C-alpha cells in the first residue's frame, strides 16, 4: 500500500510532536525485526552449538568459521561492535553461506582466542563428530553421534 504525500507529512508531524513515543515505537519495531531475522538464521543453521551441542538459545550466537566476524562487521560499516542486524541481513542476502554456523558464546570466544579452533576440538572433548571443510573444523550434529 503506497502512502500519499499527505499521509507521510501527517506521520512526520506526529513524530515531531511525540518524540518519546515515536522513539519507543521505533525501538519496539526494530526489536521485532531483529528477532525475525535471528529466527530465520537460527532456523536455517539449527538451534544448537555446532561444537559442543549447547541448545539453550540464550547462549547461542553466530559463528564465523575462520574467525572473520570482525572483518564481516567492518565490511558492513561497523568497526566497534554492534551491527548484528546488518550481519543477519547480509547472511540472509548471501543465501546462508556455509562459512557461518551457530555456536555457543563459550565456543565462539574460545575459537577466537585459539586461532579459529574451539578448545573442545583441540582437547578432543567435543561430543559431536567433526568434518573437514578446507582447513577449518566444522561441526555437524546428527542423532547417532550425540552422547
PDB file of C-alpha atoms in Angstrom:
ATOM      1  CA  UNK A   1       0.000   0.000   0.000  1.00  0.00           C
ATOM      2  CA  UNK A   2       1.561   3.215  -1.137  1.00  0.00           C
ATOM      3  CA  UNK A   3       1.135   6.189   1.153  1.00  0.00           C
ATOM      4  CA  UNK A   4       0.175   9.572  -0.173  1.00  0.00           C
ATOM      5  CA  UNK A   5       2.371  12.606   0.368  1.00  0.00           C
ATOM      6  CA  UNK A   6      -0.296  13.935   2.717  1.00  0.00           C
ATOM      7  CA  UNK A   7      -0.163  10.789   4.862  1.00  0.00           C
ATOM      8  CA  UNK A   8       3.630  10.905   5.052  1.00  0.00           C
ATOM      9  CA  UNK A   9       3.570  14.555   6.136  1.00  0.00           C
ATOM     10  CA  UNK A  10       0.985  13.730   8.783  1.00  0.00           C
ATOM     11  CA  UNK A  11       3.235  10.966  10.187  1.00  0.00           C
ATOM     12  CA  UNK A  12       6.263  13.273  10.220  1.00  0.00           C
ATOM     13  CA  UNK A  13       4.261  15.912  12.089  1.00  0.00           C
ATOM     14  CA  UNK A  14       3.067  13.346  14.642  1.00  0.00           C
ATOM     15  CA  UNK A  15       6.646  12.129  15.201  1.00  0.00           C
ATOM     16  CA  UNK A  16       7.845  15.715  15.744  1.00  0.00           C
ATOM     17  CA  UNK A  17       5.037  16.338  18.261  1.00  0.00           C
ATOM     18  CA  UNK A  18       5.521  12.994  20.091  1.00  0.00           C
ATOM     19  CA  UNK A  19       9.290  12.278  20.009  1.00  0.00           C
ATOM     20  CA  UNK A  20       9.414   9.973  23.049  1.00  0.00           C
ATOM     21  CA  UNK A  21       6.503   7.824  21.892  1.00  0.00           C
ATOM     22  CA  UNK A  22       7.832   7.734  18.322  1.00  0.00           C
ATOM     23  CA  UNK A  23      11.273   6.649  19.572  1.00  0.00           C
ATOM     24  CA  UNK A  24       9.775   3.892  21.730  1.00  0.00           C
ATOM     25  CA  UNK A  25       7.641   2.605  18.849  1.00  0.00           C
ATOM     26  CA  UNK A  26      10.696   2.628  16.590  1.00  0.00           C
ATOM     27  CA  UNK A  27      12.752   0.644  19.162  1.00  0.00           C
ATOM     28  CA  UNK A  28       9.977  -1.930  19.504  1.00  0.00           C
ATOM     29  CA  UNK A  29       9.633  -2.261  15.744  1.00  0.00           C
ATOM     30  CA  UNK A  30      13.396  -2.698  15.309  1.00  0.00           C
ATOM     31  CA  UNK A  31      13.481  -5.324  18.065  1.00  0.00           C
ATOM     32  CA  UNK A  32      10.693  -7.315  16.400  1.00  0.00           C
ATOM     33  CA  UNK A  33      12.506  -7.109  13.041  1.00  0.00           C
ATOM     34  CA  UNK A  34      15.819  -8.152  14.669  1.00  0.00           C
ATOM     35  CA  UNK A  35      14.172 -11.179  16.298  1.00  0.00           C
ATOM     36  CA  UNK A  36      12.603 -12.205  12.954  1.00  0.00           C
ATOM     37  CA  UNK A  37      15.999 -12.081  11.231  1.00  0.00           C
ATOM     38  CA  UNK A  38      17.630 -14.001  14.075  1.00  0.00           C
ATOM     39  CA  UNK A  39      14.890 -16.660  13.965  1.00  0.00           C
ATOM     40  CA  UNK A  40      15.381 -17.143  10.205  1.00  0.00           C
ATOM     41  CA  UNK A  41      19.106 -17.687  10.676  1.00  0.00           C
ATOM     42  CA  UNK A  42      18.755 -19.985  13.687  1.00  0.00           C
ATOM     43  CA  UNK A  43      16.052 -21.985  11.895  1.00  0.00           C
ATOM     44  CA  UNK A  44      18.329 -22.411   8.881  1.00  0.00           C
ATOM     45  CA  UNK A  45      21.546 -23.339  10.716  1.00  0.00           C
ATOM     46  CA  UNK A  46      19.874 -25.115  13.651  1.00  0.00           C
ATOM     47  CA  UNK A  47      19.383 -24.077  17.247  1.00  0.00           C
ATOM     48  CA  UNK A  48      22.383 -25.967  18.578  1.00  0.00           C
ATOM     49  CA  UNK A  49      26.064 -25.122  19.064  1.00  0.00           C
ATOM     50  CA  UNK A  50      27.919 -26.730  16.174  1.00  0.00           C
ATOM     51  CA  UNK A  51      30.805 -27.607  18.500  1.00  0.00           C
ATOM     52  CA  UNK A  52      29.581 -28.640  21.943  1.00  0.00           C
ATOM     53  CA  UNK A  53      25.868 -29.250  21.324  1.00  0.00           C
ATOM     54  CA  UNK A  54      24.517 -26.496  23.626  1.00  0.00           C
ATOM     55  CA  UNK A  55      20.818 -25.909  22.858  1.00  0.00           C
ATOM     56  CA  UNK A  56      19.874 -23.043  25.210  1.00  0.00           C
ATOM     57  CA  UNK A  57      19.144 -20.226  22.737  1.00  0.00           C
ATOM     58  CA  UNK A  58      20.180 -17.622  25.335  1.00  0.00           C
ATOM     59  CA  UNK A  59      23.785 -18.870  24.996  1.00  0.00           C
ATOM     60  CA  UNK A  60      23.839 -19.205  21.202  1.00  0.00           C
ATOM     61  CA  UNK A  61      25.346 -16.789  18.703  1.00  0.00           C
ATOM     62  CA  UNK A  62      26.508 -16.595  15.105  1.00  0.00           C
ATOM     63  CA  UNK A  63      29.958 -18.045  14.481  1.00  0.00           C
ATOM     64  CA  UNK A  64      32.135 -17.154  11.507  1.00  0.00           C
ATOM     65  CA  UNK A  65      34.228 -20.175  10.539  1.00  0.00           C
ATOM     66  CA  UNK A  66      37.799 -18.917  10.394  1.00  0.00           C
ATOM     67  CA  UNK A  67      37.228 -16.030  12.831  1.00  0.00           C
ATOM     68  CA  UNK A  68      36.320 -13.420  10.207  1.00  0.00           C
ATOM     69  CA  UNK A  69      33.424 -11.892  12.167  1.00  0.00           C
ATOM     70  CA  UNK A  70      35.244  -8.598  12.798  1.00  0.00           C
ATOM     71  CA  UNK A  71      36.077  -8.314   9.094  1.00  0.00           C
ATOM     72  CA  UNK A  72      32.457  -9.059   8.225  1.00  0.00           C
ATOM     73  CA  UNK A  73      31.151  -6.321  10.543  1.00  0.00           C
ATOM     74  CA  UNK A  74      33.794  -3.870   9.283  1.00  0.00           C
ATOM     75  CA  UNK A  75      32.835  -4.575   5.662  1.00  0.00           C
ATOM     76  CA  UNK A  76      29.255  -3.680   6.609  1.00  0.00           C
ATOM     77  CA  UNK A  77      30.376  -0.402   8.194  1.00  0.00           C
ATOM     78  CA  UNK A  78      30.588  -1.390  11.878  1.00  0.00           C
ATOM     79  CA  UNK A  79      34.052  -1.033  13.380  1.00  0.00           C
ATOM     80  CA  UNK A  80      33.431  -1.076  17.136  1.00  0.00           C
ATOM     81  CA  UNK A  81      30.872  -3.734  17.969  1.00  0.00           C
ATOM     82  CA  UNK A  82      27.226  -3.751  17.117  1.00  0.00           C
ATOM     83  CA  UNK A  83      25.938  -4.421  13.659  1.00  0.00           C
ATOM     84  CA  UNK A  84      24.216  -7.728  14.447  1.00  0.00           C
ATOM     85  CA  UNK A  85      21.133  -6.776  12.466  1.00  0.00           C
ATOM     86  CA  UNK A  86      23.269  -5.823   9.447  1.00  0.00           C
ATOM     87  CA  UNK A  87      25.200  -9.100   9.740  1.00  0.00           C
ATOM     88  CA  UNK A  88      21.930 -11.074   9.909  1.00  0.00           C
ATOM     89  CA  UNK A  89      20.578  -9.266   6.832  1.00  0.00           C
ATOM     90  CA  UNK A  90      23.829  -9.919   4.969  1.00  0.00           C
ATOM     91  CA  UNK A  91      23.827 -13.637   5.840  1.00  0.00           C
ATOM     92  CA  UNK A  92      20.272 -13.978   4.517  1.00  0.00           C
ATOM     93  CA  UNK A  93      21.110 -11.905   1.419  1.00  0.00           C
ATOM     94  CA  UNK A  94      24.106 -14.188   0.683  1.00  0.00           C
ATOM     95  CA  UNK A  95      21.874 -17.264   0.855  1.00  0.00           C
ATOM     96  CA  UNK A  96      23.114 -18.623   4.205  1.00  0.00           C
ATOM     97  CA  UNK A  97      26.791 -19.259   3.385  1.00  0.00           C
ATOM     98  CA  UNK A  98      28.495 -22.383   4.732  1.00  0.00           C
ATOM     99  CA  UNK A  99      31.149 -20.201   6.409  1.00  0.00           C
ATOM    100  CA  UNK A 100      28.611 -19.363   9.131  1.00  0.00           C
ATOM    101  CA  UNK A 101      27.438 -21.652  11.914  1.00  0.00           C
ATOM    102  CA  UNK A 102      25.650 -21.428  15.250  1.00  0.00           C
ATOM    103  CA  UNK A 103      27.957 -21.559  18.272  1.00  0.00           C
ATOM    104  CA  UNK A 104      27.518 -21.033  21.986  1.00  0.00           C
ATOM    105  CA  UNK A 105      29.297 -17.997  23.416  1.00  0.00           C
ATOM    106  CA  UNK A 106      31.961 -20.198  25.046  1.00  0.00           C
ATOM    107  CA  UNK A 107      32.886 -21.988  21.818  1.00  0.00           C
ATOM    108  CA  UNK A 108      32.710 -18.729  19.827  1.00  0.00           C
ATOM    109  CA  UNK A 109      35.095 -16.866  22.135  1.00  0.00           C
ATOM    110  CA  UNK A 110      37.227 -19.976  22.688  1.00  0.00           C
ATOM    111  CA  UNK A 111      37.813 -20.434  18.973  1.00  0.00           C
ATOM    112  CA  UNK A 112      38.544 -16.702  18.583  1.00  0.00           C
ATOM    113  CA  UNK A 113      41.203 -16.885  21.298  1.00  0.00           C
ATOM    114  CA  UNK A 114      42.578 -20.187  19.995  1.00  0.00           C
ATOM    115  CA  UNK A 115      43.354 -19.384  16.369  1.00  0.00           C
ATOM    116  CA  UNK A 116      39.975 -20.389  14.937  1.00  0.00           C
ATOM    117  CA  UNK A 117      39.740 -23.795  16.636  1.00  0.00           C
ATOM    118  CA  UNK A 118      37.455 -24.303  19.611  1.00  0.00           C
ATOM    119  CA  UNK A 119      39.228 -25.707  22.693  1.00  0.00           C
ATOM    120  CA  UNK A 120      36.719 -28.614  22.648  1.00  0.00           C
ATOM    121  CA  UNK A 121      38.158 -29.715  19.307  1.00  0.00           C
ATOM    122  CA  UNK A 122      41.757 -29.050  20.313  1.00  0.00           C
ATOM    123  CA  UNK A 123      41.353 -31.069  23.516  1.00  0.00           C
ATOM    124  CA  UNK A 124      39.271 -33.725  21.681  1.00  0.00           C
ATOM    125  CA  UNK A 125      36.384 -33.190  24.104  1.00  0.00           C
ATOM    126  CA  UNK A 126      33.777 -32.241  21.537  1.00  0.00           C
ATOM    127  CA  UNK A 127      30.817 -34.649  21.798  1.00  0.00           C
ATOM    128  CA  UNK A 128      29.918 -34.244  18.115  1.00  0.00           C
ATOM    129  CA  UNK A 129      31.847 -35.667  15.151  1.00  0.00           C
ATOM    130  CA  UNK A 130      33.892 -33.269  13.024  1.00  0.00           C
ATOM    131  CA  UNK A 131      34.006 -32.922   9.274  1.00  0.00           C
ATOM    132  CA  UNK A 132      36.872 -31.210   7.441  1.00  0.00           C
ATOM    133  CA  UNK A 133      35.954 -28.327   5.132  1.00  0.00           C
ATOM    134  CA  UNK A 134      39.013 -26.564   3.753  1.00  0.00           C
ATOM    135  CA  UNK A 135      41.297 -26.202   6.726  1.00  0.00           C
ATOM    136  CA  UNK A 136      38.552 -25.284   9.199  1.00  0.00           C
ATOM    137  CA  UNK A 137      36.855 -27.761  11.512  1.00  0.00           C
ATOM    138  CA  UNK A 138      33.088 -27.684  11.102  1.00  0.00           C
ATOM    139  CA  UNK A 139      30.777 -29.495  13.481  1.00  0.00           C
ATOM    140  CA  UNK A 140      27.792 -31.452  12.259  1.00  0.00           C
ATOM    141  CA  UNK A 141      25.024 -32.682  14.536  1.00  0.00           C
ATOM    142  CA  UNK A 142      23.254 -35.928  13.806  1.00  0.00           C
ATOM    143  CA  UNK A 143      21.112 -38.074  16.068  1.00  0.00           C
ATOM    144  CA  UNK A 144      23.540 -41.017  16.014  1.00  0.00           C
ATOM    145  CA  UNK A 145      26.683 -39.159  17.136  1.00  0.00           C
ATOM    146  CA  UNK A 146      25.311 -37.283  20.162  1.00  0.00           C
ATOM    147  CA  UNK A 147      26.344 -38.571  23.612  1.00  0.00           C
TER     148      UNK A 147
END
